[in-house]
């Protein structure tokens, strides 16, 4: 098995290769390998000494060099894969998968690869689930996590005070086994289970609850808006904690169910690469390319039936599977396609602070008429997703648009074709939609310049968004969609708080405060309708589509819970 630089070079040169020979410039390989041309030439001579190729340097300045390989590239790849599978060399196999190599070359050995990536039963009866992810994990700090894949992991690694049962719309015990609400929902008292252990061995007490809440109450955290009503926290005993609010809030307990408020120990500085908490799983290893979770044997609730979960990064997979690699034979009956049609909603937001035109209602209305999601879905042959006009899929219906109004509206807003920065995140489909929207806007004289933001490394870098005029992103609700709706407008990391005008956000917050006072769900939803009508009527947001998420789940995986933030709940998985 050769070093990976060799395969990287062959993949890079493959498309221009003829009969195993290929012209190239030495500087190309120096750039590819991030080295000097002298070192690139030395490496080529090493490959020649190994009888892998014949290297013919270009004669004279500006003339191309030539490589003639001694073996067909596909044969080399086949040999490499078989050796990697036999040796269980996952790291090198995953590096290979990220190269620009035809995917059908993997079909002959796809079953062997699936044996490596998927369900494994080890000699000591350990059940291991290996899963491929399409992008690296970003922030795993519960106080600053705002991306749904990461959010789904928080409740695997830690536990909140209480849990929300979305099916029955009720609160269930978790770390707290009992609670009371008094004085018109201003005094909340929680009674904690005894004997709950953290991953580092210490027993949980009320001091850990207070520590977690006080850290989350700091301005700038994702949970700040949920906890700013807290006036005082008292600890009458090690297993009892009382939270006093400034004003009545019957909805308050719903916040305490979220992953952002999983309980962390007061005596261990938080480290997202070690992650000490009480959860069913603990982090065994985390690198830029891999995340490994192991079951926590001292978990206070039911121990997971899976012993180990491994996430391996393959960034350029065209159709990455949420669980279990499946590179070929897509019609295999061993996999079931689970489709979640209410996975989330795509929304275009205007950046009021930077974009002067966005402050003009006529410009926003012109964009509403120009960027028609119905046309986008039809022209992109998207028959799964549906047009959105609301955060809630059950409230969405097609909106009437009139392209004949656009010219007059743009004139009223004094827009004359000035270039505008339009940001989308680095999902393949989202980028395709972004390009479609740029083309559609151009038909009406609106010049959008597409900027692609990497979701893993750039989402939290607010400076990158300072000169953005508009952006499109998806919001994926948690299992508590009411809290998710409030979070969408209140979370400092999400688009409305980043982009909308302060006076509009203040009006929306006033309405949401009213909603929190109602114990009756119907009354709360009536207020949500007012929030959406305000955003829709003023074109503060342009609702685009409701997203469908697919998960290929192996038939051996059994679980009663198919989705948690759109992802599997590993705590309940078992192998049939």
Coordinates of C-alpha atoms in Angstrom, one line a residue, residues 24 32 44 53 59 187 194 198 201 209 228 246 277 328 349 398 472 482 492 512 547 555 571 576:
X24 CA 1.7 18.1 -16.1
X32 CA -1.1 19.9 -4.5
X44 CA 8.4 11.6 -8.3
X53 CA 5.7 5.3 -13.0
X59 CA 12.8 20.1 -21.5
X187 CA -41.0 30.0 42.1
X194 CA -29.5 10.8 44.3
X198 CA -20.6 12.4 36.1
X201 CA -16.9 9.8 38.9
X209 CA -27.3 22.7 38.6
X228 CA -33.0 36.2 31.7
X246 CA -38.7 38.1 38.1
X277 CA -21.2 15.4 32.0
X328 CA -22.9 1.1 -3.9
X349 CA -33.2 37.1 5.7
X398 CA -48.7 29.1 -1.5
X472 CA -30.5 32.0 3.0
X482 CA -42.7 25.8 20.2
X492 CA -28.1 35.3 19.1
X512 CA -43.4 36.2 22.4
X547 CA -37.0 20.7 3.9
X555 CA -32.6 -3.0 8.8
X571 CA -29.4 6.0 23.5
X576 CA -31.6 -7.0 15.9

